[in-house]
């Protein structure tokens, strides 16, 4: 097992609370305590509206919260400036969402190499790594296509390649296989599992039991709270 360091959990929430205000107040997170260890693969499951996406967004620093703490890599997210938080996300995290947000004027490979170029990796290495990532996802033959020349499933795979190409320490995925057929779902899940075996921490929200079952731990949300954790698969793997 790679990546289990002695530095403690990579992500920790302490009495995390989030309230959406408006005409009707919604207590989306009602005091969440959890720890995610380095190198874990965790699935967050639960009924629609139970707070899964809100939890992911608060843990990853995408969204502000109303109470409690989130500690990432021993740093208190709420104590960080917006700028530091943005830099931290860029350097250490990868995000896989259903909205692809590919840049329409760029080809598939150009979209995938953006995170590498942003990290000042030279254009030759960036291109090579982007092509490798596309190949892993079965898209080598589409590298020079623009998004409008790709199917929905292909666009999703390009987005996944872009989110993961810089090998972020933590990968946050919200329904990464939402609208995809079984075969593409399989490719993406296997990629996440492999990255996890290489030591990356993966946290994913999913409705798909076949996807959740590949994680080593399942966190179940209900009405803004975590249910008692189900049996850990870690024991079986280690
Ligand atoms: P899930 O991901 O489990 O479907 P969400 O985290 O999206 O759940 O939502 C949790 C609760 O918060 C739901 O009741 C939802 O309606 C509410 N909610 C989510 N986003 C907002 C928002 N921007 N404004 C108000 N309420 C919201």
Tab-separated table of N, CA and C in Angstrom, residues 104-234:
chain	number	residue	atom	x	y	z
A	104	UNK	N	-13.729	24.997	-26.279
A	104	UNK	CA	-14.208	24.555	-27.598
A	104	UNK	C	-13.216	24.772	-28.735
A	105	UNK	N	-12.326	25.751	-28.602
A	105	UNK	CA	-11.413	26.032	-29.730
A	105	UNK	C	-10.161	25.159	-29.685
A	106	UNK	N	-9.995	24.424	-28.616
A	106	UNK	CA	-8.803	23.577	-28.488
A	106	UNK	C	-9.138	22.125	-28.807
A	107	UNK	N	-8.133	21.407	-29.305
A	107	UNK	CA	-8.311	19.982	-29.559
A	107	UNK	C	-8.314	19.229	-28.222
A	108	UNK	N	-8.642	17.935	-28.306
A	108	UNK	CA	-8.678	17.105	-27.095
A	108	UNK	C	-7.334	17.151	-26.372
A	109	UNK	N	-6.245	16.922	-27.113
A	109	UNK	CA	-4.937	16.868	-26.443
A	109	UNK	C	-4.548	18.234	-25.884
A	110	UNK	N	-4.933	19.300	-26.573
A	110	UNK	CA	-4.624	20.642	-26.059
A	110	UNK	C	-5.404	20.932	-24.771
A	111	UNK	N	-6.644	20.446	-24.707
A	111	UNK	CA	-7.409	20.597	-23.473
A	111	UNK	C	-6.727	19.852	-22.332
A	112	UNK	N	-6.260	18.636	-22.604
A	112	UNK	CA	-5.697	17.800	-21.540
A	112	UNK	C	-4.373	18.352	-21.025
A	113	UNK	N	-3.604	19.014	-21.908
A	113	UNK	CA	-2.285	19.463	-21.447
A	113	UNK	C	-2.329	20.780	-20.657
A	114	UNK	N	-3.493	21.436	-20.588
A	114	UNK	CA	-3.580	22.721	-19.872
A	114	UNK	C	-3.019	22.659	-18.438
A	115	UNK	N	-3.455	21.673	-17.619
A	115	UNK	CA	-2.947	21.672	-16.236
A	115	UNK	C	-1.431	21.525	-16.158
A	116	UNK	N	-0.833	20.867	-17.150
A	116	UNK	CA	0.622	20.681	-17.135
A	116	UNK	C	1.313	21.985	-17.520
A	117	UNK	N	0.795	22.640	-18.560
A	117	UNK	CA	1.383	23.916	-18.992
A	117	UNK	C	1.271	24.953	-17.874
A	118	UNK	N	0.132	24.903	-17.135
A	118	UNK	CA	-0.052	25.837	-16.016
A	118	UNK	C	0.980	25.608	-14.921
A	119	UNK	N	1.523	24.410	-14.881
A	119	UNK	CA	2.560	24.107	-13.884
A	119	UNK	C	3.956	24.246	-14.468
A	120	UNK	N	4.035	24.930	-15.604
A	120	UNK	CA	5.331	25.191	-16.229
A	120	UNK	C	6.086	23.951	-16.665
A	121	UNK	N	5.348	22.901	-16.981
A	121	UNK	CA	6.005	21.729	-17.574
A	121	UNK	C	6.181	22.033	-19.060
A	122	UNK	N	7.343	21.721	-19.615
A	122	UNK	CA	7.607	22.156	-20.995
A	122	UNK	C	6.639	21.524	-21.985
A	123	UNK	N	6.503	22.161	-23.143
A	123	UNK	CA	5.418	21.776	-24.044
A	123	UNK	C	5.607	20.353	-24.568
A	124	UNK	N	6.858	19.921	-24.711
A	124	UNK	CA	7.069	18.577	-25.231
A	124	UNK	C	6.609	17.505	-24.230
A	125	UNK	N	7.011	17.678	-22.967
A	125	UNK	CA	6.592	16.716	-21.945
A	125	UNK	C	5.084	16.790	-21.707
A	126	UNK	N	4.549	18.010	-21.743
A	126	UNK	CA	3.102	18.166	-21.555
A	126	UNK	C	2.353	17.400	-22.632
A	127	UNK	N	2.798	17.566	-23.881
A	127	UNK	CA	2.137	16.883	-24.995
A	127	UNK	C	2.231	15.364	-24.825
A	128	UNK	N	3.410	14.887	-24.457
A	128	UNK	CA	3.608	13.442	-24.305
A	128	UNK	C	2.686	12.884	-23.210
A	129	UNK	N	2.658	13.569	-22.076
A	129	UNK	CA	1.837	13.067	-20.961
A	129	UNK	C	0.344	13.153	-21.288
A	130	UNK	N	-0.051	14.214	-21.983
A	130	UNK	CA	-1.465	14.359	-22.351
A	130	UNK	C	-1.870	13.228	-23.305
A	131	UNK	N	-0.985	12.915	-24.243
A	131	UNK	CA	-1.289	11.837	-25.193
A	131	UNK	C	-1.356	10.486	-24.484
A	132	UNK	N	-0.466	10.269	-23.532
A	132	UNK	CA	-0.499	9.013	-22.763
A	132	UNK	C	-1.818	8.870	-22.024
A	133	UNK	N	-2.252	9.987	-21.435
A	133	UNK	CA	-3.502	9.961	-20.668
A	133	UNK	C	-4.684	9.659	-21.590
A	134	UNK	N	-4.687	10.283	-22.763
A	134	UNK	CA	-5.765	10.026	-23.718
A	134	UNK	C	-5.741	8.568	-24.164
A	135	UNK	N	-4.554	8.044	-24.344
A	135	UNK	CA	-4.438	6.652	-24.762
A	135	UNK	C	-5.004	5.721	-23.689
A	136	UNK	N	-4.674	6.005	-22.435
A	136	UNK	CA	-5.195	5.205	-21.318
A	136	UNK	C	-6.721	5.162	-21.357
A	137	UNK	N	-7.329	6.268	-21.776
A	137	UNK	CA	-8.781	6.345	-21.796
A	137	UNK	C	-9.353	5.938	-23.153
A	138	UNK	N	-8.515	5.353	-23.994
A	138	UNK	CA	-8.981	4.844	-25.285
A	138	UNK	C	-9.311	5.930	-26.289
A	139	UNK	N	-8.599	7.060	-26.197
A	139	UNK	CA	-8.942	8.198	-27.046
A	139	UNK	C	-7.790	8.691	-27.910
A	140	UNK	N	-6.739	7.877	-28.040
A	140	UNK	CA	-5.561	8.321	-28.805
A	140	UNK	C	-5.982	8.792	-30.205
A	141	UNK	N	-6.939	8.090	-30.806
A	141	UNK	CA	-7.349	8.410	-32.172
A	141	UNK	C	-8.233	9.657	-32.261
A	142	UNK	N	-8.546	10.246	-31.120
A	142	UNK	CA	-9.367	11.465	-31.120
A	142	UNK	C	-8.568	12.676	-30.632
A	143	UNK	N	-7.267	12.530	-30.482
A	143	UNK	CA	-6.450	13.569	-29.846
A	143	UNK	C	-6.575	14.927	-30.526
A	144	UNK	N	-6.741	14.927	-31.846
A	144	UNK	CA	-6.768	16.200	-32.559
A	144	UNK	C	-8.173	16.698	-32.871
A	145	UNK	N	-9.172	16.026	-32.309
A	145	UNK	CA	-10.550	16.479	-32.513
A	145	UNK	C	-10.900	17.572	-31.520
A	146	UNK	N	-11.703	18.528	-31.976
A	146	UNK	CA	-12.237	19.522	-31.046
A	146	UNK	C	-13.457	18.931	-30.347
A	147	UNK	N	-13.836	19.511	-29.176
A	147	UNK	CA	-14.977	18.964	-28.432
A	147	UNK	C	-16.229	18.766	-29.286
A	148	UNK	N	-16.525	19.709	-30.208
A	148	UNK	CA	-17.763	19.552	-30.994
A	148	UNK	C	-17.659	18.417	-32.016
A	149	UNK	N	-16.473	17.841	-32.130
A	149	UNK	CA	-16.309	16.691	-33.026
A	149	UNK	C	-16.265	15.381	-32.235
A	150	UNK	N	-16.624	15.465	-30.953
A	150	UNK	CA	-16.578	14.281	-30.083
A	150	UNK	C	-17.968	13.987	-29.533
A	151	UNK	N	-18.225	12.712	-29.230
A	151	UNK	CA	-19.498	12.348	-28.599
A	151	UNK	C	-19.472	12.782	-27.134
A	152	UNK	N	-20.622	12.739	-26.475
A	152	UNK	CA	-20.714	13.107	-25.060
A	152	UNK	C	-19.769	12.264	-24.203
A	153	UNK	N	-19.760	10.962	-24.452
A	153	UNK	CA	-18.900	10.059	-23.676
A	153	UNK	C	-17.421	10.354	-23.903
A	154	UNK	N	-17.083	10.707	-25.152
A	154	UNK	CA	-15.682	11.048	-25.450
A	154	UNK	C	-15.292	12.353	-24.767
A	155	UNK	N	-16.196	13.325	-24.792
A	155	UNK	CA	-15.915	14.594	-24.108
A	155	UNK	C	-15.700	14.368	-22.613
A	156	UNK	N	-16.530	13.502	-22.046
A	156	UNK	CA	-16.389	13.208	-20.616
A	156	UNK	C	-15.021	12.594	-20.328
A	157	UNK	N	-14.584	11.701	-21.208
A	157	UNK	CA	-13.277	11.070	-21.004
A	157	UNK	C	-12.136	12.083	-21.144
A	158	UNK	N	-12.281	13.030	-22.075
A	158	UNK	CA	-11.264	14.074	-22.212
A	158	UNK	C	-11.216	14.904	-20.915
A	159	UNK	N	-12.396	15.200	-20.375
A	159	UNK	CA	-12.450	15.980	-19.137
A	159	UNK	C	-11.792	15.217	-17.983
A	160	UNK	N	-12.014	13.911	-17.948
A	160	UNK	CA	-11.389	13.083	-16.911
A	160	UNK	C	-9.870	13.102	-17.094
A	161	UNK	N	-9.430	12.962	-18.349
A	161	UNK	CA	-7.988	12.985	-18.629
A	161	UNK	C	-7.386	14.303	-18.149
A	162	UNK	N	-8.075	15.408	-18.424
A	162	UNK	CA	-7.558	16.718	-18.026
A	162	UNK	C	-7.515	16.861	-16.501
A	163	UNK	N	-8.521	16.303	-15.817
A	163	UNK	CA	-8.573	16.437	-14.355
A	163	UNK	C	-7.462	15.642	-13.671
A	164	UNK	N	-6.980	14.591	-14.345
A	164	UNK	CA	-6.075	13.661	-13.665
A	164	UNK	C	-4.646	13.689	-14.178
A	165	UNK	N	-4.401	14.391	-15.280
A	165	UNK	CA	-3.115	14.282	-15.983
A	165	UNK	C	-1.938	14.749	-15.123
A	166	UNK	N	-2.180	15.678	-14.210
A	166	UNK	CA	-1.068	16.185	-13.384
A	166	UNK	C	-0.906	15.385	-12.101
A	167	UNK	N	-1.624	14.249	-12.014
A	167	UNK	CA	-1.511	13.350	-10.872
A	167	UNK	C	-1.672	14.073	-9.531
A	168	UNK	N	-2.824	14.703	-9.337
A	168	UNK	CA	-3.052	15.424	-8.086
A	168	UNK	C	-3.078	14.468	-6.889
A	169	UNK	N	-2.686	14.973	-5.722
A	169	UNK	CA	-2.667	14.143	-4.514
A	169	UNK	C	-4.074	13.684	-4.153
A	170	UNK	N	-5.061	14.571	-4.339
A	170	UNK	CA	-6.444	14.221	-4.025
A	170	UNK	C	-7.310	14.456	-5.262
A	171	UNK	N	-8.109	13.458	-5.599
A	171	UNK	CA	-9.036	13.582	-6.721
A	171	UNK	C	-10.459	13.582	-6.171
A	172	UNK	N	-11.215	14.625	-6.494
A	172	UNK	CA	-12.624	14.732	-6.092
A	172	UNK	C	-13.470	14.468	-7.319
A	173	UNK	N	-14.374	13.527	-7.233
A	173	UNK	CA	-15.183	13.193	-8.399
A	173	UNK	C	-16.656	13.159	-8.007
A	174	UNK	N	-17.465	13.977	-8.675
A	174	UNK	CA	-18.902	14.018	-8.386
A	174	UNK	C	-19.638	13.345	-9.534
A	175	UNK	N	-20.166	12.177	-9.274
A	175	UNK	CA	-20.840	11.379	-10.309
A	175	UNK	C	-19.981	11.320	-11.573
A	176	UNK	N	-18.771	10.804	-11.448
A	176	UNK	CA	-17.854	10.860	-12.603
A	176	UNK	C	-18.360	10.051	-13.781
A	177	UNK	N	-19.289	9.147	-13.538
A	177	UNK	CA	-19.743	8.284	-14.623
A	177	UNK	C	-21.231	8.480	-14.874
A	178	UNK	N	-21.745	9.642	-14.460
A	178	UNK	CA	-23.179	9.915	-14.483
A	178	UNK	C	-23.972	9.483	-15.701
A	179	UNK	N	-23.604	10.001	-16.870
A	179	UNK	CA	-24.431	9.727	-18.047
A	179	UNK	C	-23.783	8.726	-18.991
A	180	UNK	N	-22.802	8.014	-18.498
A	180	UNK	CA	-22.000	7.235	-19.429
A	180	UNK	C	-22.486	5.797	-19.539
A	181	UNK	N	-22.199	5.197	-20.698
A	181	UNK	CA	-22.565	3.787	-20.844
A	181	UNK	C	-21.617	2.930	-20.003
A	182	UNK	N	-21.970	1.660	-19.869
A	182	UNK	CA	-21.233	0.774	-18.956
A	182	UNK	C	-19.764	0.651	-19.310
A	183	UNK	N	-19.486	0.604	-20.609
A	183	UNK	CA	-18.102	0.385	-21.017
A	183	UNK	C	-17.216	1.571	-20.628
A	184	UNK	N	-17.715	2.775	-20.886
A	184	UNK	CA	-16.949	3.980	-20.555
A	184	UNK	C	-16.843	4.120	-19.036
A	185	UNK	N	-17.933	3.817	-18.343
A	185	UNK	CA	-17.916	3.842	-16.882
A	185	UNK	C	-16.793	2.950	-16.368
A	186	UNK	N	-16.698	1.772	-16.957
A	186	UNK	CA	-15.674	0.810	-16.558
A	186	UNK	C	-14.264	1.380	-16.737
A	187	UNK	N	-14.023	2.003	-17.893
A	187	UNK	CA	-12.694	2.565	-18.188
A	187	UNK	C	-12.331	3.623	-17.146
A	188	UNK	N	-13.289	4.486	-16.824
A	188	UNK	CA	-13.013	5.577	-15.886
A	188	UNK	C	-12.801	5.040	-14.476
A	189	UNK	N	-13.640	4.083	-14.092
A	189	UNK	CA	-13.491	3.519	-12.749
A	189	UNK	C	-12.156	2.797	-12.609
A	190	UNK	N	-11.781	2.047	-13.635
A	190	UNK	CA	-10.497	1.335	-13.564
A	190	UNK	C	-9.341	2.331	-13.473
A	191	UNK	N	-9.448	3.442	-14.174
A	191	UNK	CA	-8.401	4.467	-14.103
A	191	UNK	C	-8.296	5.018	-12.676
A	192	UNK	N	-9.451	5.309	-12.066
A	192	UNK	CA	-9.447	5.831	-10.691
A	192	UNK	C	-8.850	4.804	-9.729
A	193	UNK	N	-9.219	3.538	-9.923
A	193	UNK	CA	-8.689	2.485	-9.055
A	193	UNK	C	-7.170	2.390	-9.203
A	194	UNK	N	-6.701	2.496	-10.459
A	194	UNK	CA	-5.264	2.386	-10.685
A	194	UNK	C	-4.511	3.571	-10.062
A	195	UNK	N	-5.075	4.767	-10.220
A	195	UNK	CA	-4.439	5.944	-9.618
A	195	UNK	C	-4.390	5.795	-8.107
A	196	UNK	N	-5.455	5.229	-7.558
A	196	UNK	CA	-5.490	5.002	-6.120
A	196	UNK	C	-4.402	4.014	-5.708
A	197	UNK	N	-4.205	2.985	-6.519
A	197	UNK	CA	-3.145	2.013	-6.196
A	197	UNK	C	-1.773	2.663	-6.265
A	198	UNK	N	-1.639	3.709	-7.099
A	198	UNK	CA	-0.374	4.447	-7.178
A	198	UNK	C	-0.227	5.439	-6.024
A	199	UNK	N	-1.210	5.493	-5.140
A	199	UNK	CA	-1.056	6.314	-3.939
A	199	UNK	C	-1.907	7.568	-3.897
A	200	UNK	N	-2.666	7.827	-4.969
A	200	UNK	CA	-3.498	9.026	-4.935
A	200	UNK	C	-4.770	8.772	-4.120
A	201	UNK	N	-5.225	9.804	-3.451
A	201	UNK	CA	-6.444	9.708	-2.657
A	201	UNK	C	-7.630	10.050	-3.551
A	202	UNK	N	-8.650	9.211	-3.536
A	202	UNK	CA	-9.812	9.437	-4.402
A	202	UNK	C	-11.063	9.536	-3.534
A	203	UNK	N	-11.828	10.598	-3.717
A	203	UNK	CA	-13.104	10.740	-3.019
A	203	UNK	C	-14.169	10.946	-4.079
A	204	UNK	N	-15.144	10.042	-4.141
A	204	UNK	CA	-16.138	10.182	-5.197
A	204	UNK	C	-17.553	10.040	-4.688
A	205	UNK	N	-18.428	10.855	-5.275
A	205	UNK	CA	-19.863	10.768	-5.021
A	205	UNK	C	-20.459	9.958	-6.151
A	206	UNK	N	-21.264	8.961	-5.816
A	206	UNK	CA	-21.865	8.179	-6.900
A	206	UNK	C	-23.195	7.566	-6.491
A	207	UNK	N	-24.036	7.373	-7.485
A	207	UNK	CA	-25.287	6.632	-7.297
A	207	UNK	C	-25.123	5.199	-7.739
A	208	UNK	N	-24.015	4.927	-8.419
A	208	UNK	CA	-23.860	3.647	-9.087
A	208	UNK	C	-23.204	2.624	-8.144
A	209	UNK	N	-23.953	1.593	-7.716
A	209	UNK	CA	-23.403	0.639	-6.748
A	209	UNK	C	-22.150	-0.072	-7.262
A	210	UNK	N	-22.079	-0.292	-8.587
A	210	UNK	CA	-20.886	-0.965	-9.128
A	210	UNK	C	-19.646	-0.083	-8.993
A	211	UNK	N	-19.860	1.231	-9.069
A	211	UNK	CA	-18.747	2.162	-8.901
A	211	UNK	C	-18.376	2.227	-7.418
A	212	UNK	N	-19.384	2.368	-6.561
A	212	UNK	CA	-19.137	2.493	-5.114
A	212	UNK	C	-18.407	1.270	-4.582
A	213	UNK	N	-18.711	0.124	-5.157
A	213	UNK	CA	-18.153	-1.102	-4.597
A	213	UNK	C	-16.661	-1.249	-4.886
A	214	UNK	N	-16.132	-0.465	-5.823
A	214	UNK	CA	-14.687	-0.500	-6.061
A	214	UNK	C	-13.910	0.313	-5.028
A	215	UNK	N	-14.609	1.170	-4.290
A	215	UNK	CA	-13.940	1.955	-3.252
A	215	UNK	C	-13.664	1.062	-2.048
A	216	UNK	N	-12.687	1.456	-1.248
A	216	UNK	CA	-12.375	0.614	-0.091
A	216	UNK	C	-13.200	1.005	1.121
A	217	UNK	N	-13.870	2.148	1.029
A	217	UNK	CA	-14.721	2.548	2.156
A	217	UNK	C	-15.906	3.305	1.584
A	218	UNK	N	-17.059	3.108	2.177
A	218	UNK	CA	-18.262	3.810	1.742
A	218	UNK	C	-18.774	4.667	2.887
A	219	UNK	N	-19.010	5.948	2.596
A	219	UNK	CA	-19.643	6.830	3.567
A	219	UNK	C	-21.063	7.061	3.088
A	220	UNK	N	-22.020	6.856	3.975
A	220	UNK	CA	-23.414	6.963	3.569
A	220	UNK	C	-24.022	8.209	4.195
A	221	UNK	N	-24.536	9.104	3.349
A	221	UNK	CA	-25.173	10.326	3.850
A	221	UNK	C	-26.668	10.107	3.958
A	222	UNK	N	-27.262	10.721	4.979
A	222	UNK	CA	-28.714	10.775	5.070
A	222	UNK	C	-29.082	12.072	5.764
A	223	UNK	N	-29.852	12.896	5.069
A	223	UNK	CA	-30.379	14.108	5.669
A	223	UNK	C	-29.306	14.953	6.363
A	224	UNK	N	-28.191	15.162	5.665
A	224	UNK	CA	-27.165	16.061	6.188
A	224	UNK	C	-26.230	15.460	7.215
A	225	UNK	N	-26.390	14.161	7.459
A	225	UNK	CA	-25.484	13.496	8.400
A	225	UNK	C	-24.886	12.255	7.779
A	226	UNK	N	-23.776	11.803	8.378
A	226	UNK	CA	-23.179	10.544	7.952
A	226	UNK	C	-23.773	9.424	8.776
A	227	UNK	N	-24.216	8.370	8.095
A	227	UNK	CA	-24.633	7.187	8.839
A	227	UNK	C	-23.376	6.472	9.299
A	228	UNK	N	-23.548	5.596	10.277
A	228	UNK	CA	-22.383	4.846	10.762
A	228	UNK	C	-21.741	4.140	9.570
A	229	UNK	N	-20.416	4.291	9.469
A	229	UNK	CA	-19.701	3.783	8.295
A	229	UNK	C	-19.918	2.286	8.125
A	230	UNK	N	-20.082	1.899	6.884
A	230	UNK	CA	-20.231	0.474	6.601
A	230	UNK	C	-18.863	-0.191	6.711
A	231	UNK	N	-18.860	-1.487	6.728
A	231	UNK	CA	-17.608	-2.238	6.918
A	231	UNK	C	-16.548	-1.771	5.933
A	232	UNK	N	-15.367	-1.577	6.424
A	232	UNK	CA	-14.287	-1.130	5.552
A	232	UNK	C	-13.777	-2.289	4.727
A	233	UNK	N	-13.515	-1.962	3.452
A	233	UNK	CA	-12.938	-2.980	2.595
A	233	UNK	C	-11.426	-3.046	2.774
A	234	UNK	N	-10.904	-2.014	3.442
A	234	UNK	CA	-9.435	-1.914	3.566
A	234	UNK	C	-8.841	-3.215	4.096
